[in-house]
Amino acid sequence: DTAMAAQMTDAHRRFLQVLMSKGITEGSEARRLHHHCCETDKVYYAHDKLDDFISTINRHLQPLFMQIRKGMSEEDGRAHYAVVNLAETEVTKMASDYTEIELELFRKTMDLIILSENGFASSTDILNLADKLKTKKMKKKEAEQVLKVFVEDKWLSEKNGEYTLHTRCIIEMEQYILSNYQDVARKCNICRSLAVQSQVCESCGIGMHLPCVRKYFKAQTEPRCPKCNEFWSCDIP
Amino acid sequence: ELVQFLLVKDQKKIPIKRKDMLKNVIREYRDAYMEIVSQAGRILQETFGLRMVEIDPKLHSYILISSLPCAEANHPCRAKEKEKMGLLIVILSFIFMKGNAVKDSALWEFLRWLRVHPGEQHEIFGDVQKLVTEEFVRQKYLKITPIPLTDPPQFSYQWGPRAAQETSKEDILNFVAKVQGKNPKFWTSQHNEATA
């Protein structure tokens, strides 16, 4: 325990309330919010103490099995923060917001995304799924609407008609995905977190996040696999 | 467990009833109900800065309100919610400025003047009639009561209990003053009421 009070102040509470209401918060925005909360509630502010600030909150969230977790966007490598529920054994966070049939569509879409090579599922494939749902068939138009809502709510993100898991979803469901897709889900060789989108070594099969690849190979003259040392065949992002 | 149940329910802005708490979470610990609820309340206050407020003493239903000074619009919401809140603030303002209760015909005429029409799909709000008469009422932002002895039936619109907790007459008056570029004291009776 540091000398700095491990007490929750109104600044901590305000930070937590806003984080919870936003679902996911990008790193620089979180820093701004930290500053704003400390100013509003007149609490001592040190600009590089965001992690300590968050630890204090997490200490109080621990008995509730909740946590402010930091994750990395697979698109741009930027840090994001989300409040996650550690006790969940399934997609219970979503359970209260969506119907049974919508949840089934989401689970099947998640299957497609995680089992795919590149971490994306095409909208055509997802719409085909909608037709075969166990709960009840979903019409194409309805499925398109539901996908739109998933994107708005930051569970999925869309690029060129293809869908992948939003950073928020990855942060919140990482444990769930790693335990439920044990054999298929890839972990990044560099940062050891779940990698939904990844580049894979052709020789030894290890995977890495695209931003991690970029960072790792920045300093190297010849891109070589960190594990088997074979020449890295994918385009460096 | 109760704390999480309360947080999740409140995120949807639907009041939490005591019987739901008993059924879903407390179950076999019924006798310790008061103890468990007050413990949950302490945690909500200490860790989250949220207060449990009873809005219906008969049904024992509760909502969670931020107890932080000058709480911003901290509610768990999708982007769409901010727009709905904008509309709500305008409606609450209208009701307050008109003496805390307005007839439905007056409200809808006011909204028509803002180019928000019932029965038409609004490009931002969708089915406005449903939003105002169902969603806002369910979330306890508005209260609609039928006016007796009216034919065809007319209704009176007032602030709901959540509106009274989440904002104040003073905040609303300041909003109106800002929009109209006037001093809040310009409206003497409303100002007196708001600062009472």
Short mmCIF file of C-alpha atoms in Angstrom, two decimals:
data_model
loop_
_atom_site.label_atom_id
_atom_site.label_comp_id
_atom_site.label_asym_id
_atom_site.label_seq_id
_atom_site.Cartn_x
_atom_site.Cartn_y
_atom_site.Cartn_z
CA ASP A 1 0.00 0.00 0.00
CA THR A 2 1.43 3.34 -0.98
CA ALA A 3 1.42 6.43 1.15
CA MET A 4 -1.28 7.81 -1.09
CA ALA A 5 -4.66 7.12 0.51
CA ALA A 6 -6.26 3.94 -0.74
CA GLN A 7 -9.61 5.47 0.05
CA MET A 8 -12.33 5.93 -2.51
CA THR A 9 -13.03 9.59 -3.01
CA ASP A 10 -15.82 11.17 -4.99
CA ALA A 11 -13.33 11.54 -7.83
CA HIS A 12 -12.90 7.77 -7.95
CA ARG A 13 -16.66 7.26 -7.82
CA ARG A 14 -17.29 9.74 -10.57
CA PHE A 15 -14.61 8.12 -12.74
CA LEU A 16 -16.20 4.72 -12.16
CA GLN A 17 -19.72 5.98 -12.92
CA VAL A 18 -18.62 7.49 -16.21
CA LEU A 19 -16.61 4.44 -17.21
CA MET A 20 -19.61 2.25 -16.54
CA SER A 21 -21.90 4.45 -18.54
CA LYS A 22 -19.61 4.56 -21.56
CA GLY A 23 -18.96 0.83 -21.78
CA ILE A 24 -15.46 1.37 -23.13
CA THR A 25 -13.12 4.33 -22.81
CA GLU A 26 -10.01 5.04 -24.84
CA GLY A 27 -6.73 5.70 -23.06
CA SER A 28 -6.33 9.43 -23.66
CA GLU A 29 -9.99 9.99 -22.84
CA ALA A 30 -9.52 8.08 -19.60
CA ARG A 31 -6.61 10.37 -18.72
CA ARG A 32 -8.75 13.43 -19.45
CA LEU A 33 -11.52 11.97 -17.34
CA HIS A 34 -9.08 11.33 -14.48
CA HIS A 35 -8.08 14.97 -14.60
CA HIS A 36 -11.68 16.16 -14.81
CA CYS A 37 -12.78 14.02 -11.85
CA CYS A 38 -9.93 15.15 -9.65
CA GLU A 39 -10.63 18.76 -10.51
CA THR A 40 -14.38 18.51 -10.00
CA ASP A 41 -14.10 16.79 -6.65
CA LYS A 42 -10.99 18.66 -5.56
CA VAL A 43 -8.81 15.62 -5.12
CA TYR A 44 -5.05 15.58 -5.44
CA TYR A 45 -4.13 14.96 -9.06
CA ALA A 46 -0.91 13.58 -10.48
CA HIS A 47 -1.03 13.16 -14.22
CA ASP A 48 0.98 9.97 -14.33
CA LYS A 49 -0.89 8.26 -11.52
CA LEU A 50 -3.85 6.98 -13.51
CA ASP A 51 -2.88 3.37 -12.85
CA ASP A 52 -2.73 3.96 -9.09
CA PHE A 53 -6.05 5.76 -9.28
CA ILE A 54 -7.56 2.78 -11.06
CA SER A 55 -5.96 0.31 -8.63
CA THR A 56 -7.67 2.03 -5.75
CA ILE A 57 -11.00 1.59 -7.46
CA ASN A 58 -10.19 -2.02 -8.34
CA ARG A 59 -9.35 -2.81 -4.74
CA HIS A 60 -12.88 -1.84 -3.83
CA LEU A 61 -14.40 -3.65 -6.81
CA GLN A 62 -12.60 -6.88 -6.06
CA PRO A 63 -15.06 -8.26 -3.46
CA LEU A 64 -17.79 -7.64 -6.02
CA PHE A 65 -15.91 -9.64 -8.66
CA MET A 66 -15.68 -6.57 -10.86
CA GLN A 67 -12.66 -4.85 -12.30
CA ILE A 68 -11.57 -1.96 -14.48
CA ARG A 69 -9.57 -3.76 -17.09
CA LYS A 70 -7.16 -2.39 -19.65
CA GLY A 71 -7.07 -3.91 -23.10
CA MET A 72 -5.57 -3.10 -26.46
CA SER A 73 -7.44 -2.32 -29.64
CA GLU A 74 -6.51 -4.86 -32.29
CA GLU A 75 -6.89 -2.15 -34.93
CA ASP A 76 -4.58 0.58 -33.71
CA GLY A 77 -2.88 -0.82 -30.64
CA ARG A 78 -4.32 1.89 -28.40
CA ALA A 79 -5.17 1.15 -24.78
CA HIS A 80 -8.83 1.05 -23.77
CA TYR A 81 -10.50 0.65 -20.39
CA ALA A 82 -13.71 -1.20 -19.56
CA VAL A 83 -15.48 -2.26 -16.38
CA VAL A 84 -15.79 -6.04 -16.48
CA ASN A 85 -17.60 -8.60 -14.42
CA LEU A 86 -15.21 -11.38 -13.47
CA ALA A 87 -17.79 -13.76 -12.09
CA GLU A 88 -19.58 -14.23 -15.37
CA THR A 89 -19.31 -17.64 -16.85
CA GLU A 90 -21.11 -16.77 -20.06
CA VAL A 91 -22.26 -13.75 -21.97
CA THR A 92 -24.39 -12.67 -19.05
CA LYS A 93 -23.52 -9.03 -19.46
CA MET A 94 -25.50 -9.05 -22.64
CA ALA A 95 -28.22 -11.29 -21.30
CA SER A 96 -30.31 -8.49 -19.89
CA ASP A 97 -30.19 -6.35 -22.99
CA TYR A 98 -31.09 -8.79 -25.73
CA THR A 99 -33.64 -11.47 -26.47
CA GLU A 100 -32.86 -15.17 -26.47
CA ILE A 101 -32.77 -15.29 -30.24
CA GLU A 102 -30.49 -12.25 -30.53
CA LEU A 103 -28.09 -13.81 -28.04
CA GLU A 104 -28.05 -17.01 -30.05
CA LEU A 105 -27.19 -15.05 -33.18
CA PHE A 106 -24.41 -13.32 -31.31
CA ARG A 107 -22.96 -16.56 -29.97
CA LYS A 108 -22.98 -18.12 -33.43
CA THR A 109 -21.40 -15.00 -34.93
CA MET A 110 -18.73 -15.13 -32.26
CA ASP A 111 -18.09 -18.78 -33.23
CA LEU A 112 -17.61 -17.76 -36.86
CA ILE A 113 -15.27 -14.92 -35.96
CA ILE A 114 -13.08 -16.92 -33.62
CA LEU A 115 -12.88 -19.94 -35.88
CA SER A 116 -12.00 -17.81 -38.89
CA GLU A 117 -8.49 -17.33 -40.23
CA ASN A 118 -8.48 -13.56 -40.10
CA GLY A 119 -10.82 -12.83 -37.21
CA PHE A 120 -13.67 -11.59 -39.41
CA ALA A 121 -17.04 -13.00 -40.44
CA SER A 122 -18.70 -11.78 -43.59
CA SER A 123 -22.21 -10.42 -43.35
CA THR A 124 -23.34 -13.04 -45.87
CA ASP A 125 -22.16 -15.85 -43.63
CA ILE A 126 -23.83 -14.31 -40.60
CA LEU A 127 -27.11 -13.83 -42.42
CA ASN A 128 -27.00 -17.47 -43.47
CA LEU A 129 -26.64 -18.36 -39.80
CA ALA A 130 -29.72 -16.34 -38.97
CA ASP A 131 -31.74 -18.68 -41.09
CA LYS A 132 -30.65 -21.74 -39.13
CA LEU A 133 -31.09 -20.57 -35.54
CA LYS A 134 -32.47 -23.12 -33.10
CA THR A 135 -34.66 -20.75 -31.13
CA LYS A 136 -36.52 -19.42 -34.11
CA LYS A 137 -35.59 -18.53 -37.65
CA MET A 138 -34.61 -14.90 -38.07
CA LYS A 139 -35.37 -13.05 -41.27
CA LYS A 140 -32.56 -11.37 -43.17
CA LYS A 141 -33.84 -7.86 -42.52
CA GLU A 142 -34.23 -8.54 -38.83
CA ALA A 143 -30.72 -9.98 -38.61
CA GLU A 144 -29.30 -6.91 -40.34
CA GLN A 145 -31.01 -4.71 -37.74
CA VAL A 146 -29.70 -6.81 -34.87
CA LEU A 147 -26.16 -6.64 -36.27
CA LYS A 148 -26.52 -2.87 -36.44
CA VAL A 149 -27.47 -2.77 -32.77
CA PHE A 150 -24.53 -5.00 -31.83
CA VAL A 151 -22.24 -2.54 -33.59
CA GLU A 152 -23.88 0.47 -31.92
CA ASP A 153 -23.54 -1.19 -28.53
CA LYS A 154 -19.90 -1.96 -29.26
CA TRP A 155 -20.03 -5.74 -29.15
CA LEU A 156 -19.11 -6.03 -32.81
CA SER A 157 -17.29 -3.73 -35.16
CA GLU A 158 -17.78 -3.62 -38.89
CA LYS A 159 -15.34 -3.05 -41.69
CA ASN A 160 -16.14 -3.41 -45.39
CA GLY A 161 -19.15 -5.63 -44.78
CA GLU A 162 -17.24 -7.90 -42.44
CA TYR A 163 -17.65 -8.17 -38.70
CA THR A 164 -15.20 -8.76 -35.89
CA LEU A 165 -15.38 -8.43 -32.12
CA HIS A 166 -15.22 -4.87 -30.80
CA THR A 167 -12.38 -4.04 -28.40
CA ARG A 168 -15.00 -3.70 -25.67
CA CYS A 169 -16.24 -7.21 -26.31
CA ILE A 170 -12.71 -8.59 -26.26
CA ILE A 171 -11.87 -6.88 -22.97
CA GLU A 172 -15.12 -8.00 -21.35
CA MET A 173 -15.18 -11.53 -22.68
CA GLU A 174 -11.53 -12.46 -22.93
CA GLN A 175 -11.69 -15.00 -20.10
CA TYR A 176 -14.93 -16.44 -21.41
CA ILE A 177 -13.47 -16.82 -24.90
CA LEU A 178 -10.18 -18.30 -23.73
CA SER A 179 -11.94 -20.91 -21.64
CA ASN A 180 -14.76 -21.74 -24.05
CA TYR A 181 -12.68 -21.79 -27.22
CA GLN A 182 -9.60 -23.24 -25.59
CA ASP A 183 -8.26 -25.14 -28.56
CA VAL A 184 -9.07 -22.58 -31.19
CA ALA A 185 -8.55 -19.17 -29.63
CA ARG A 186 -5.12 -17.74 -30.29
CA LYS A 187 -2.95 -15.86 -27.82
CA CYS A 188 -0.55 -13.24 -29.04
CA ASN A 189 3.04 -14.41 -28.70
CA ILE A 190 4.21 -10.93 -27.72
CA CYS A 191 1.65 -9.64 -25.21
CA ARG A 192 0.04 -12.95 -24.26
CA SER A 193 -3.53 -11.64 -24.58
CA LEU A 194 -6.31 -13.07 -26.68
CA ALA A 195 -5.82 -12.31 -30.37
CA VAL A 196 -8.96 -12.37 -32.48
CA GLN A 197 -7.31 -10.81 -35.50
CA SER A 198 -3.76 -12.01 -35.93
CA GLN A 199 -0.92 -12.73 -38.24
CA VAL A 200 0.32 -16.29 -38.09
CA CYS A 201 3.77 -17.74 -38.71
CA GLU A 202 3.61 -20.16 -41.61
CA SER A 203 6.23 -22.45 -40.12
CA CYS A 204 5.49 -22.78 -36.44
CA GLY A 205 1.93 -21.43 -36.21
CA ILE A 206 2.33 -18.82 -33.46
CA GLY A 207 0.12 -15.75 -33.78
CA MET A 208 0.58 -12.07 -33.02
CA HIS A 209 -1.65 -9.02 -32.94
CA LEU A 210 -1.12 -6.68 -35.89
CA PRO A 211 -0.09 -3.74 -33.67
CA CYS A 212 2.24 -6.09 -31.77
CA VAL A 213 3.76 -7.25 -35.06
CA ARG A 214 4.31 -3.65 -36.08
CA LYS A 215 6.00 -2.77 -32.80
CA TYR A 216 8.11 -5.91 -32.68
CA PHE A 217 9.47 -5.67 -36.21
CA LYS A 218 10.03 -1.90 -36.09
CA ALA A 219 13.48 -2.41 -34.62
CA GLN A 220 14.47 -5.32 -36.86
CA THR A 221 16.14 -5.19 -40.24
CA GLU A 222 14.78 -8.59 -41.25
CA PRO A 223 11.39 -9.68 -39.95
CA ARG A 224 11.87 -13.10 -38.39
CA CYS A 225 9.50 -15.15 -36.26
CA PRO A 226 10.36 -14.68 -32.58
CA LYS A 227 9.85 -18.38 -31.94
CA CYS A 228 11.23 -20.37 -34.87
CA ASN A 229 13.29 -17.61 -36.52
CA GLU A 230 11.90 -18.32 -39.98
CA PHE A 231 11.39 -15.38 -42.27
CA TRP A 232 8.06 -13.66 -41.48
CA SER A 233 5.90 -14.15 -44.56
CA CYS A 234 3.01 -11.76 -43.89
CA ASP A 235 3.02 -8.08 -44.83
CA ILE A 236 4.11 -6.02 -41.86
CA PRO A 237 1.24 -3.61 -41.08
CA GLU B 1 -24.62 -10.42 -5.95
CA LEU B 2 -27.39 -8.03 -5.05
CA VAL B 3 -25.18 -5.08 -5.92
CA GLN B 4 -24.63 -6.39 -9.44
CA PHE B 5 -28.31 -7.19 -9.85
CA LEU B 6 -29.16 -3.61 -8.90
CA LEU B 7 -26.53 -2.13 -11.21
CA VAL B 8 -27.67 -4.16 -14.20
CA LYS B 9 -31.36 -3.43 -13.63
CA ASP B 10 -30.76 0.23 -13.11
CA GLN B 11 -28.80 0.44 -16.33
CA LYS B 12 -32.11 -0.15 -18.12
CA LYS B 13 -33.63 2.64 -16.04
CA ILE B 14 -36.44 0.44 -14.85
CA PRO B 15 -37.20 0.69 -11.14
CA ILE B 16 -36.21 -2.35 -9.13
CA LYS B 17 -38.98 -3.89 -7.09
CA ARG B 18 -38.40 -5.48 -3.72
CA LYS B 19 -40.09 -8.69 -4.81
CA ASP B 20 -37.71 -9.00 -7.77
CA MET B 21 -34.78 -8.63 -5.41
CA LEU B 22 -36.21 -11.31 -3.16
CA LYS B 23 -36.97 -13.67 -6.00
CA ASN B 24 -33.80 -13.30 -8.03
CA VAL B 25 -31.08 -12.75 -5.52
CA ILE B 26 -31.99 -12.99 -1.91
CA ARG B 27 -34.15 -16.10 -2.20
CA GLU B 28 -33.45 -18.29 0.78
CA TYR B 29 -32.09 -15.47 2.90
CA ARG B 30 -35.43 -13.70 3.16
CA ASP B 31 -35.12 -13.12 6.86
CA ALA B 32 -31.93 -11.20 6.38
CA TYR B 33 -33.52 -9.04 3.66
CA MET B 34 -33.16 -5.72 5.46
CA GLU B 35 -29.57 -6.47 6.39
CA ILE B 36 -28.60 -7.53 2.87
CA VAL B 37 -30.26 -4.54 1.24
CA SER B 38 -28.69 -2.06 3.59
CA GLN B 39 -25.28 -3.67 3.09
CA ALA B 40 -25.78 -3.40 -0.68
CA GLY B 41 -26.79 0.22 -0.25
CA ARG B 42 -23.61 0.92 1.71
CA ILE B 43 -21.46 -0.65 -1.03
CA LEU B 44 -23.27 1.24 -3.76
CA GLN B 45 -22.64 4.48 -1.92
CA GLU B 46 -19.07 3.79 -0.88
CA THR B 47 -17.76 2.33 -4.14
CA PHE B 48 -20.03 3.74 -6.82
CA GLY B 49 -21.38 6.92 -5.30
CA LEU B 50 -24.94 5.76 -5.96
CA ARG B 51 -27.90 6.05 -3.63
CA MET B 52 -30.88 3.70 -3.55
CA VAL B 53 -33.99 5.86 -3.58
CA GLU B 54 -37.42 4.42 -2.94
CA ILE B 55 -39.81 5.92 -5.42
CA ASP B 56 -42.87 3.88 -4.61
CA PRO B 57 -43.45 3.13 -0.93
CA LYS B 58 -46.33 0.79 -1.71
CA LEU B 59 -44.58 -1.41 -4.23
CA HIS B 60 -41.20 -0.83 -2.60
CA SER B 61 -39.50 -0.03 -5.86
CA TYR B 62 -36.15 1.68 -6.06
CA ILE B 63 -33.92 3.51 -8.50
CA LEU B 64 -30.22 4.35 -8.23
CA ILE B 65 -29.24 7.99 -8.24
CA SER B 66 -25.76 9.45 -8.31
CA SER B 67 -24.98 11.08 -5.01
CA LEU B 68 -22.01 12.97 -6.39
CA PRO B 69 -22.22 16.74 -6.47
CA CYS B 70 -22.94 18.11 -9.94
CA ALA B 71 -23.36 14.67 -11.43
CA GLU B 72 -23.04 14.80 -15.15
CA ALA B 73 -25.30 12.71 -17.36
CA ASN B 74 -23.70 9.60 -16.02
CA HIS B 75 -26.22 7.12 -17.09
CA PRO B 76 -25.26 3.93 -18.87
CA CYS B 77 -26.44 4.78 -22.32
CA ARG B 78 -25.98 4.27 -25.96
CA ALA B 79 -25.35 7.33 -28.08
CA LYS B 80 -29.06 7.47 -28.86
CA GLU B 81 -29.83 8.09 -25.21
CA LYS B 82 -28.23 11.52 -25.22
CA GLU B 83 -30.67 12.65 -27.89
CA LYS B 84 -33.62 11.23 -25.98
CA MET B 85 -32.42 13.00 -22.86
CA GLY B 86 -32.31 16.22 -24.84
CA LEU B 87 -35.95 15.81 -25.78
CA LEU B 88 -36.82 14.89 -22.20
CA ILE B 89 -35.17 18.02 -20.80
CA VAL B 90 -37.19 20.14 -23.19
CA ILE B 91 -40.41 18.42 -22.09
CA LEU B 92 -39.55 18.73 -18.38
CA SER B 93 -38.81 22.41 -18.92
CA PHE B 94 -42.12 23.00 -20.62
CA ILE B 95 -43.99 21.26 -17.83
CA PHE B 96 -42.21 23.18 -15.08
CA MET B 97 -42.53 26.58 -16.72
CA LYS B 98 -46.25 25.98 -17.21
CA GLY B 99 -46.82 25.32 -13.54
CA ASN B 100 -45.77 21.68 -13.07
CA ALA B 101 -48.61 20.09 -15.02
CA VAL B 102 -49.73 20.41 -18.61
CA LYS B 103 -52.53 18.93 -20.66
CA ASP B 104 -51.51 16.48 -23.34
CA SER B 105 -52.95 18.71 -26.05
CA ALA B 106 -50.72 21.57 -24.90
CA LEU B 107 -47.60 19.41 -24.79
CA TRP B 108 -48.12 17.96 -28.24
CA GLU B 109 -48.81 21.38 -29.69
CA PHE B 110 -45.55 22.57 -28.20
CA LEU B 111 -43.70 19.58 -29.65
CA ARG B 112 -45.35 20.10 -33.04
CA TRP B 113 -43.94 23.62 -32.97
CA LEU B 114 -40.51 21.99 -32.54
CA ARG B 115 -41.30 19.80 -35.55
CA VAL B 116 -41.78 16.69 -33.46
CA HIS B 117 -45.06 15.08 -34.46
CA PRO B 118 -46.86 12.16 -32.85
CA GLY B 119 -47.85 9.49 -35.30
CA GLU B 120 -44.91 10.31 -37.56
CA GLN B 121 -41.58 8.51 -37.46
CA HIS B 122 -39.09 11.14 -36.37
CA GLU B 123 -35.66 10.68 -37.89
CA ILE B 124 -33.92 10.76 -34.52
CA PHE B 125 -36.57 9.76 -32.00
CA GLY B 126 -38.56 7.27 -34.06
CA ASP B 127 -42.00 6.73 -32.65
CA VAL B 128 -42.20 9.84 -30.50
CA GLN B 129 -45.61 9.05 -29.10
CA LYS B 130 -44.30 5.74 -27.78
CA LEU B 131 -41.13 7.35 -26.46
CA VAL B 132 -42.98 10.01 -24.50
CA THR B 133 -46.07 8.14 -23.32
CA GLU B 134 -44.49 4.73 -22.75
CA GLU B 135 -40.72 4.77 -22.41
CA PHE B 136 -40.36 7.98 -20.40
CA VAL B 137 -43.24 6.92 -18.18
CA ARG B 138 -41.82 3.43 -17.61
CA GLN B 139 -38.50 4.97 -16.70
CA LYS B 140 -40.33 7.23 -14.24
CA TYR B 141 -39.26 10.46 -15.90
CA LEU B 142 -42.83 11.46 -16.65
CA LYS B 143 -46.13 10.81 -14.97
CA ILE B 144 -49.31 10.79 -17.01
CA THR B 145 -52.65 10.81 -15.24
CA PRO B 146 -56.07 10.89 -16.84
CA ILE B 147 -58.08 14.04 -16.16
CA PRO B 148 -61.42 12.93 -14.71
CA LEU B 149 -64.67 13.78 -16.37
CA THR B 150 -63.11 14.60 -19.73
CA ASP B 151 -64.59 13.29 -22.91
CA PRO B 152 -62.69 12.49 -25.09
CA PRO B 153 -60.27 11.56 -22.27
CA GLN B 154 -57.50 14.07 -21.68
CA PHE B 155 -54.33 13.54 -19.72
CA SER B 156 -52.16 15.57 -17.42
CA TYR B 157 -48.38 15.35 -17.80
CA GLN B 158 -46.13 15.92 -14.81
CA TRP B 159 -42.60 15.19 -13.73
CA GLY B 160 -42.07 11.58 -12.64
CA PRO B 161 -40.14 10.59 -9.50
CA ARG B 162 -36.90 9.89 -11.39
CA ALA B 163 -36.94 13.33 -12.99
CA ALA B 164 -37.29 14.89 -9.55
CA GLN B 165 -34.26 12.92 -8.34
CA GLU B 166 -31.97 13.31 -11.34
CA THR B 167 -32.46 17.00 -11.91
CA SER B 168 -34.00 19.90 -10.06
CA LYS B 169 -36.35 22.77 -10.76
CA GLU B 170 -33.40 25.06 -10.34
CA ASP B 171 -31.33 23.23 -12.97
CA ILE B 172 -34.25 23.26 -15.39
CA LEU B 173 -34.92 26.93 -14.84
CA ASN B 174 -31.25 27.70 -15.46
CA PHE B 175 -31.45 25.67 -18.66
CA VAL B 176 -34.45 27.63 -19.89
CA ALA B 177 -32.78 30.90 -18.92
CA LYS B 178 -29.66 29.93 -20.84
CA VAL B 179 -31.60 28.94 -23.95
CA GLN B 180 -33.56 32.20 -23.94
CA GLY B 181 -30.60 34.35 -22.98
CA LYS B 182 -32.37 35.76 -19.94
CA ASN B 183 -31.75 35.87 -16.23
CA PRO B 184 -33.59 33.11 -14.34
CA LYS B 185 -35.11 35.76 -12.09
CA PHE B 186 -37.07 36.95 -15.11
CA TRP B 187 -39.63 34.30 -14.28
CA THR B 188 -40.41 35.35 -10.74
CA SER B 189 -42.81 32.66 -9.63
CA GLN B 190 -40.82 29.82 -11.17
CA HIS B 191 -37.66 31.26 -9.65
CA ASN B 192 -39.24 31.43 -6.23
CA GLU B 193 -40.44 27.88 -6.54
CA ALA B 194 -37.09 26.60 -7.78
CA THR B 195 -35.10 28.24 -5.03
CA ALA B 196 -37.53 27.57 -2.21
#
